[in-house]
Coordinates of C-alpha atoms and ligand atoms in Angstrom, one line a residue:
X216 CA 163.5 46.9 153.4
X217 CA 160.7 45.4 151.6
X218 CA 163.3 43.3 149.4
X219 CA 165.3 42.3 152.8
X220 CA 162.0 41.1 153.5
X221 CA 160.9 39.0 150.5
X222 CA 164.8 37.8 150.4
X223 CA 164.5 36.5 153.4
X224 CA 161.3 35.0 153.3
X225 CA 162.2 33.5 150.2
X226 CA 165.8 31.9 152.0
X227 CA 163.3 30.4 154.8
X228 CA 161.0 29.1 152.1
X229 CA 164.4 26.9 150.5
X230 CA 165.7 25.8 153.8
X231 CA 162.3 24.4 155.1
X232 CA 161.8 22.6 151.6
X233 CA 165.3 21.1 151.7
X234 CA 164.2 20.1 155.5
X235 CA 161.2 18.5 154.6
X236 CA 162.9 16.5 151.3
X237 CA 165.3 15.3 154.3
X238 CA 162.8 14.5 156.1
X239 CA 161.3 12.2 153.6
X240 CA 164.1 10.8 152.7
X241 CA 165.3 9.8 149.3
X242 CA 167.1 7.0 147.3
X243 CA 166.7 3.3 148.3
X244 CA 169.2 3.0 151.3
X245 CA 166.6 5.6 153.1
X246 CA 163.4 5.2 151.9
X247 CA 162.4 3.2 154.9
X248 CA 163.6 6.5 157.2
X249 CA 161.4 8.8 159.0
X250 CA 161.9 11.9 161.0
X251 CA 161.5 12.1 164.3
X252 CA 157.9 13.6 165.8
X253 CA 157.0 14.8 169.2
X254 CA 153.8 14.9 171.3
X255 CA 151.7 13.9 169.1
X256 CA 148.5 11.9 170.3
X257 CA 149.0 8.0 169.5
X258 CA 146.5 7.2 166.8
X259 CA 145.0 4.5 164.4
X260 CA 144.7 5.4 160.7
X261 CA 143.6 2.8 157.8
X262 CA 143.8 2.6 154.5
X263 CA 143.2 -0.4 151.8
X264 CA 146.6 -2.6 151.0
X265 CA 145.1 -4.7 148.2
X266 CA 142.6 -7.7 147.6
X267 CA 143.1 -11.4 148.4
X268 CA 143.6 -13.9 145.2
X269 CA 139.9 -14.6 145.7
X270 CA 138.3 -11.2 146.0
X271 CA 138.9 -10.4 149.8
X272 CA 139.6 -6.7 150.9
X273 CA 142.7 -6.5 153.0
X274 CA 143.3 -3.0 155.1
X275 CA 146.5 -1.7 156.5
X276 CA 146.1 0.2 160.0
X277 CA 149.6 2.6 161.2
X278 CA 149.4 2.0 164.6
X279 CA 151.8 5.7 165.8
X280 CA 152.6 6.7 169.2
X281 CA 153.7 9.9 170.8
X282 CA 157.3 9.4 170.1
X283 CA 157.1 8.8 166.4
X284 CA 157.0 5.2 166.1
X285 CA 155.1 3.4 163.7
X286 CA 153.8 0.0 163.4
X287 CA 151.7 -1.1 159.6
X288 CA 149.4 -4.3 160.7
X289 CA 147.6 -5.5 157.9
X290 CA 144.6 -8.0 157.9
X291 CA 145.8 -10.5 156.0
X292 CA 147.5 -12.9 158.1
X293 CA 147.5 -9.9 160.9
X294 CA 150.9 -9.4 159.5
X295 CA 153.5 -6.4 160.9
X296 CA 154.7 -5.1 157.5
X297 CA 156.6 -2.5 158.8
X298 CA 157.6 -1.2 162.4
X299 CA 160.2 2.2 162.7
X300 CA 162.3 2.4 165.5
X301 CA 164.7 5.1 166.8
X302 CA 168.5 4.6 166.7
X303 CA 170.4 6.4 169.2
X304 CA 170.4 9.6 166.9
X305 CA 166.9 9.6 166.8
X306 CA 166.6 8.3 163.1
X307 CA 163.4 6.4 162.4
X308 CA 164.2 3.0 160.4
X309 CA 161.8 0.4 159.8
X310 CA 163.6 -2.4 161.1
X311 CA 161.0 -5.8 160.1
X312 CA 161.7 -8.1 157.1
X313 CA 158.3 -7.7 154.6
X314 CA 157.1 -7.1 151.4
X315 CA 155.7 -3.8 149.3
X316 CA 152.8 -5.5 148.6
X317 CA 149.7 -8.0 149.5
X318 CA 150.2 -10.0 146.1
X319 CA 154.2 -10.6 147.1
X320 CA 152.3 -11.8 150.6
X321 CA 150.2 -14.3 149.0
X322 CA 152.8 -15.7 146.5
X323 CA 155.9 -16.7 148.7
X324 CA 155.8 -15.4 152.5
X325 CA 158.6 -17.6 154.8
X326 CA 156.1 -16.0 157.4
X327 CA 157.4 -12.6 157.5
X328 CA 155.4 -10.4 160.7
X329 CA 152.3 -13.2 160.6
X330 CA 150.2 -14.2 163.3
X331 CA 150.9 -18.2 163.7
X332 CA 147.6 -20.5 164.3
X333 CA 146.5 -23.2 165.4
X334 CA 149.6 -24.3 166.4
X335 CA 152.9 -22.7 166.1
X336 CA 155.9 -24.9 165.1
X337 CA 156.1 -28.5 164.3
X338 CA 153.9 -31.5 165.2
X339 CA 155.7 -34.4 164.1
X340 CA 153.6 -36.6 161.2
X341 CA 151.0 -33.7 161.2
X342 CA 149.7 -35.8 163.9
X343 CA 148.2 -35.8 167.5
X344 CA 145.4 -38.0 169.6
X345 CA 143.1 -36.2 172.2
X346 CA 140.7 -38.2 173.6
X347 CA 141.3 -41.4 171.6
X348 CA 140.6 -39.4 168.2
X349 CA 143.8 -39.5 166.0
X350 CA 143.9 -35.6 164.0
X351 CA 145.8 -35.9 160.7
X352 CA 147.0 -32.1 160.0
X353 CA 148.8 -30.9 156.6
X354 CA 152.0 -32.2 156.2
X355 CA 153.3 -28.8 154.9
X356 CA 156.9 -29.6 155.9
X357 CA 158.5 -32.8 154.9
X358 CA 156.3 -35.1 156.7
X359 CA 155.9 -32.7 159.6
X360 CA 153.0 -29.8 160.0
X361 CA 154.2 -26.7 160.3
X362 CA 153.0 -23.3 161.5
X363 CA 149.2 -24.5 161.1
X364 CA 149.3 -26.2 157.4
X365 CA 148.6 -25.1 154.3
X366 CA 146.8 -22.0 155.3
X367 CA 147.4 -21.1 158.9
X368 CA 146.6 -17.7 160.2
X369 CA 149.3 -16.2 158.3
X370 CA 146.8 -16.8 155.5
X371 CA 143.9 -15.7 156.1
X372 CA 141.9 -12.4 156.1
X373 CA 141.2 -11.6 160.1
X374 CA 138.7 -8.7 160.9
X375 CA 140.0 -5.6 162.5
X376 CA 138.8 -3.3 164.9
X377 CA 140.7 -0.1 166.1
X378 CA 140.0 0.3 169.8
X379 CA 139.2 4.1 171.0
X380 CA 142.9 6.1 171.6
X381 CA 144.2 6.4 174.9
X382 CA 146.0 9.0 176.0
X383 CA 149.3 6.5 176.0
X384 CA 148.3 4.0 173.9
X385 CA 146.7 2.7 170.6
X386 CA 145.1 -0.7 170.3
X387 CA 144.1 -2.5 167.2
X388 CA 141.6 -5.6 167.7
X389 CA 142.0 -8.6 165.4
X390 CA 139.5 -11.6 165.2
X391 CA 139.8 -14.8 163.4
X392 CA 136.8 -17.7 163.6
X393 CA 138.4 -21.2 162.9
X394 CA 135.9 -23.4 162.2
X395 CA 135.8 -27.3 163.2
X396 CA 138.2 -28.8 161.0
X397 CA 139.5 -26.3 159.1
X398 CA 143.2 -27.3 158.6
X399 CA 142.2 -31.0 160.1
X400 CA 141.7 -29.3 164.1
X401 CA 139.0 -30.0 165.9
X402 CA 136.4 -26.9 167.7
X403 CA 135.5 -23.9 166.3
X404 CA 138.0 -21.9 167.5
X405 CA 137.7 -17.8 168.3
X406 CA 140.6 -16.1 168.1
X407 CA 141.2 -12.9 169.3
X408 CA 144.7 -10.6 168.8
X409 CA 145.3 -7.3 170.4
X410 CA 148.3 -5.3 169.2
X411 CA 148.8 -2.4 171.3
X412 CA 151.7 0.4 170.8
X413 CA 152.4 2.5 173.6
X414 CA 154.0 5.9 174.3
X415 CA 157.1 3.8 176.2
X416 CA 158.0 2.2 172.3
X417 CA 156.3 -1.1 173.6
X418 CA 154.3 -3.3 171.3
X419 CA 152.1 -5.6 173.3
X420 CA 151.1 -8.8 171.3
X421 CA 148.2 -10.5 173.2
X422 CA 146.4 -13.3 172.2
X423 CA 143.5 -14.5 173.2
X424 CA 141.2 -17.9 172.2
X425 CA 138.1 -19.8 173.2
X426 CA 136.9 -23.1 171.2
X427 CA 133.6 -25.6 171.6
X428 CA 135.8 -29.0 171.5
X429 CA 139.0 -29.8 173.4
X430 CA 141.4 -29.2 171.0
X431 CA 145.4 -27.6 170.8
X432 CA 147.0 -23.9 170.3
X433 CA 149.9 -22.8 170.1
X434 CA 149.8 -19.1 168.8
X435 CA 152.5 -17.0 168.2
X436 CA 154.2 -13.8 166.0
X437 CA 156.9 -14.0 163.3
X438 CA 158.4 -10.8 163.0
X439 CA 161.8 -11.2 161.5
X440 CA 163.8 -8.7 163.1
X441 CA 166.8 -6.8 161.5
X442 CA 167.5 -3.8 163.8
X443 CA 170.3 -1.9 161.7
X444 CA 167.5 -0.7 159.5
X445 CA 169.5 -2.0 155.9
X446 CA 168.0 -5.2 155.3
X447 CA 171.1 -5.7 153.0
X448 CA 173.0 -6.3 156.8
X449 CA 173.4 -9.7 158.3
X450 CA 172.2 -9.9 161.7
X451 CA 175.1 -11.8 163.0
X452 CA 176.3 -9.0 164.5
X453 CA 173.3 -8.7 166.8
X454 CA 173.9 -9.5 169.9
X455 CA 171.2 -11.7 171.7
X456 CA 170.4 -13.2 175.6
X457 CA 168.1 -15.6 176.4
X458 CA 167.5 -16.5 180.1
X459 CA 167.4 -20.0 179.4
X460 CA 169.6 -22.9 181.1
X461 CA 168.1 -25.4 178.5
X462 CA 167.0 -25.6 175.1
X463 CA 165.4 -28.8 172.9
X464 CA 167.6 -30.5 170.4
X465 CA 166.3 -31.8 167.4
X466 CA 166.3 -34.9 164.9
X467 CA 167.1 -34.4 161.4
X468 CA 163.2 -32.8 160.6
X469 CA 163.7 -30.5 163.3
X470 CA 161.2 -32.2 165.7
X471 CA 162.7 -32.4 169.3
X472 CA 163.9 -35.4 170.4
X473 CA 162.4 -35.2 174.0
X474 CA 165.9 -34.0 175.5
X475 CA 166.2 -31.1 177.5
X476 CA 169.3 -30.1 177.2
X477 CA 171.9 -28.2 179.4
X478 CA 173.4 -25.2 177.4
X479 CA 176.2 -24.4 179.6
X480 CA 179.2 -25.1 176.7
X481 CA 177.6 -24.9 173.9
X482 CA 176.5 -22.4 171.0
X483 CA 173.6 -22.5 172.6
X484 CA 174.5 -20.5 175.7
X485 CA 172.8 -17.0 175.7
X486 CA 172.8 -16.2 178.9
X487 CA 175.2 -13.7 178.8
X488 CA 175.0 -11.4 175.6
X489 CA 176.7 -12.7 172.7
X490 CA 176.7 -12.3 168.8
X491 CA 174.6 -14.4 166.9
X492 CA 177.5 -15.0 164.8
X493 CA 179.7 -15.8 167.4
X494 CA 179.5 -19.5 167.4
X495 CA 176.8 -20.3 164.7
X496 CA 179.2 -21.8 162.1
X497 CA 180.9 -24.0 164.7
X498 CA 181.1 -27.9 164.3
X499 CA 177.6 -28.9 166.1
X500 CA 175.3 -31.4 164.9
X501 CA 172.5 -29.0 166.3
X502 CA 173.5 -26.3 164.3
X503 CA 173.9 -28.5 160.8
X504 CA 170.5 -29.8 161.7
X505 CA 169.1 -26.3 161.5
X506 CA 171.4 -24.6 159.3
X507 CA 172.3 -21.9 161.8
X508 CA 169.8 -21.9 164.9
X509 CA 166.3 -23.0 164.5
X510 CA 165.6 -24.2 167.9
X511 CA 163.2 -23.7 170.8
X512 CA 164.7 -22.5 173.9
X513 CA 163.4 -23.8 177.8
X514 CA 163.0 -20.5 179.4
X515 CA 163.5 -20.1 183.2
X516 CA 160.9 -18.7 185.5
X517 CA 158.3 -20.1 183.7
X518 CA 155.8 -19.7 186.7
X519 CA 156.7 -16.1 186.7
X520 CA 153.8 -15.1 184.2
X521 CA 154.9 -11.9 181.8
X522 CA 158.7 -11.4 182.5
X523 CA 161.7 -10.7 180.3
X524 CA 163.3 -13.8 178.7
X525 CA 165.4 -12.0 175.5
X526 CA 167.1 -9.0 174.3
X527 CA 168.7 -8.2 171.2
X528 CA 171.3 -5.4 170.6
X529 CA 172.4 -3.7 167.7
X530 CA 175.7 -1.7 168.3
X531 CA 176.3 0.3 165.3
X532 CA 172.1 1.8 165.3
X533 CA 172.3 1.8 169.3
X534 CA 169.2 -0.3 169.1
X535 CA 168.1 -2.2 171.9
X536 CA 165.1 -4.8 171.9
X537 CA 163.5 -6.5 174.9
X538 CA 161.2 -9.3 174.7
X539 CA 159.0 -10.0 177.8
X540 CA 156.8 -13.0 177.6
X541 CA 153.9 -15.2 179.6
X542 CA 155.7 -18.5 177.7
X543 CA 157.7 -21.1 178.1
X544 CA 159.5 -21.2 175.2
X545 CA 161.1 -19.4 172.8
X546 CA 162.1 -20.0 169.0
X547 CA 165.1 -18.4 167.9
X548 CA 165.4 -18.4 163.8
X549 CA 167.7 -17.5 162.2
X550 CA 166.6 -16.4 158.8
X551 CA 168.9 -20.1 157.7
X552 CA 166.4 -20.7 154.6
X553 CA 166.6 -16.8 153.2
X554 CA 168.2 -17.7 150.1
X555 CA 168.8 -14.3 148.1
X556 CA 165.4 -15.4 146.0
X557 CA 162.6 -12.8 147.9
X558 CA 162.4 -9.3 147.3
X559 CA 163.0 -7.2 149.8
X560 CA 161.3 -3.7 150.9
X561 CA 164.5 -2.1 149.6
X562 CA 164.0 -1.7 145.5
X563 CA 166.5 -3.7 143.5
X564 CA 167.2 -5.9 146.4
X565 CA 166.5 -9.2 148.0
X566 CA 166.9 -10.7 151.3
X567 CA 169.7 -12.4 151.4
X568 CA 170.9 -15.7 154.1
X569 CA 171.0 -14.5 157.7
X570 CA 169.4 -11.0 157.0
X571 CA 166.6 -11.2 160.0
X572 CA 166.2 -13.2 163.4
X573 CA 163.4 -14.3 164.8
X574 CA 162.3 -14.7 168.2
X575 CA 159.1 -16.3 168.8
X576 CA 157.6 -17.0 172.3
X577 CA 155.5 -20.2 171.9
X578 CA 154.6 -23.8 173.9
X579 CA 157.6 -26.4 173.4
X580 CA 157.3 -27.6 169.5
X581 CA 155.4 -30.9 169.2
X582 CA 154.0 -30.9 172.6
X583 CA 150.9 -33.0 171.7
X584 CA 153.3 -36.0 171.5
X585 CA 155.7 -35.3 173.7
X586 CA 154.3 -35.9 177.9
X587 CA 157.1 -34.1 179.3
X588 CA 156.5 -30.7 177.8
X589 CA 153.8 -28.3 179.3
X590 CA 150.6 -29.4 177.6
X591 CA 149.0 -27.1 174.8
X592 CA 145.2 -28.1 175.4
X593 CA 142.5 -26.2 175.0
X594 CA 138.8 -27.2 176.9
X595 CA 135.7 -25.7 176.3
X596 CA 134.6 -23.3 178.7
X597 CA 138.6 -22.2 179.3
X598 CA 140.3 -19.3 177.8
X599 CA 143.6 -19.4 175.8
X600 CA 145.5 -16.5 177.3
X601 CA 149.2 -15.3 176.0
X602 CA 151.2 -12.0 176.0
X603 CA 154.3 -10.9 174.5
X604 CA 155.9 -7.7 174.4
X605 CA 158.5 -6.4 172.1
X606 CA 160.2 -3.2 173.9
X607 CA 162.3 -0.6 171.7
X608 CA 164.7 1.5 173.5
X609 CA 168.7 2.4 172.8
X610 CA 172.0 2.5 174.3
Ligands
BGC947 C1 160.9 -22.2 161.8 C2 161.8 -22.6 160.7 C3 161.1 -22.3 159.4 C4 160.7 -20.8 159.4 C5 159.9 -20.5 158.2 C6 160.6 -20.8 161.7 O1 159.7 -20.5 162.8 O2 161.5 -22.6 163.0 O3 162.3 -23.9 160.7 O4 161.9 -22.5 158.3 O5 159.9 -20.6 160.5 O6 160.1 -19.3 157.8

């Protein structure tokens, strides 16, 4: 009886380590999986992720919910590295476009997961007048200013705070003091970020800012998205809405002309679901402009406050991702300028044209010099106020 025993002890012993080496996953293709856990409490945890070029610590907080889902923030740039998601088996994949580590951050990021300050987008020139002053900003894109200049938020160290654990949720607090001037804006500006994850696989985004001058924001996130989990995948196969009639075309630097245009018959209908790749390589001087999309979108109900305005859907993962937003606009890129040159998470490989999407709710681009689009002005005494949520669910 005795050897029964330690026989069968011994079997249990095997099949729980072959479980757990399952579990963990193994070889390149899954190292990004994770197994599915169950009523656990959401919680907070840190840990260091490197030091900035000039002596900086940067942490990495896993922001987990009950369900098993996991989102890495880190304090540089307040940048998602990693976010797992379920597909309809109940297989955790992270399913963001990043980097292994803070130095491959600081070298070459095309924004990957970064918080976007002052102003996300384009300003065309790197220039705008408030008040009578003319601001010259960076011009860190041709001759336009892009996501904030040369170092926008994406760039700099923010300081974290990990709010107390609900019982649903887990919130992690990031703050950011722009002085006057920095990057050529006016005001010291104070910037607060709240990422919360909650036990519904919802990850709130909401942003928050206060400054001593009049000046402009625009603030947004820059998660490239890639929702089969195998960042070796196109995501032409994703299928996408956006409730928008209109979107802004651009000139040849991707600065709107000031049209808003009707989508009805053209590439750039989404209100019903359709695959990114359905129409993106068809004759359109749009689409040359941008190599693929790289437009803003004119959302409807934009009195509504936080409603839904875009969903993407993977088929093959089951995958499903709704994004409701306070904004009037939304950016949908493409990944057009991924190029095969940036490592990827996965070893050995690199991310190659068209591997991720982004979808990033923002103010019209280049609305300081445009008077028809919904003013981006910031007074003293007023609060900067914008949510976004990214919802996770299949079918
Ligand atoms: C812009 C693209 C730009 C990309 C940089 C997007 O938000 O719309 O034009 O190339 O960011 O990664």
């Amino acid at each position: 009886m005795k050897n029964l025993n330690d026989i069968l002890q011994f079997n249990i012993l095997i099949l729980l380590s072959i479980l757990m080496i399952q579990c963990t996953g193994t070889g390149a293709k899954q190292n990004n999986k994770t197994a599915l856990k169950s009523n656990e409490m959401p919680q907070i945890t840190k840990e260091m992720f490197g030091t900035t070029f000039n002596g900086q610590a940067v942490e990495k907080y896993t922001l987990s919910n009950s369900l098993g889902m996991q989102v890495d923030i880190i304090t540089y740039g307040g940048i998602i590295t990693r976010w797992t998601a379920p597909n309809k088996d109940g297989v955790f994949q992270d399913v963001v476009l990043g980097y292994n580590s803070l130095d491959q951050y600081m070298e070459s990021n095309p924004y990957f997961g970064a918080l976007i300050g002052r102003y996300g987008n384009r300003i065309a020139n790197g220039q705008f007048t408030l008040n009578n002053n003319t601001y010259q900003l960076a011009q860190n894109n041709g001759k336009n200013h892009l996501h904030g200049g040369d170092k926008g938020f994406d760039k700099v160290v923010w300081t974290a705070e990990p709010m107390p654990p609900k019982d649903d949720s887990v919130t992690l607090k990031l703050t950011y003091l722009s002085v006057d001037g920095e990057e050529g804006y006016p005001g010291n500006l104070q910037t607060t970020v709240l990422y919360t994850l909650t036990n519904e696989n919802v990850l709130d985004v909401e942003y928050k800012a206060t400054s001593d001058q009049e000046t402009i924001v625009n603030l947004t996130q820059h998660t490239y998205f890639n929702l089969s989990g195998d960042f070796s995948n196109t995501i032409l196969d994703h299928e996408i809405t956006i409730d928008a009639d209109a979107y802004l075309p651009v000139d040849e630097t991707l600065i709107p002309t000031g049209v808003v245009a009707d989508v009805s018959g053209t590439p750039f209908d989404f209100r019903n679901a359709k695959a990114i790749g359905k129409q993106i390589n068809d004759t359109n001087e749009q689409l040359s402009r941008g190599l693929g999309y790289d437009h803003c979108w004119v959302l409807n109900n934009q009195n509504s406050g936080l409603r839904e305005v875009a969903t993407a859907y993977h088929k093959d993962s089951g995958r499903y991702l709704e994004i409701a937003t306070t904004e009037p606009g939304i950016q949908l890129y493409t990944g057009n300028f991924l190029d095969g040159t940036l490592p990827s998470k996965q070893k050995g490989e690199t991310y190659n044209y068209r591997t991720g999407f982004c979808l990033e709710t923002q103010h019209f681009p280049d609305s300081p010099n445009q008077s028809n689009f919904p003013i981006v002005v910031l007074k003293p005494g007023e609060m900067y106020n914008s949510k976004t949520t990214f919802k996770f669910s299949t079918k």
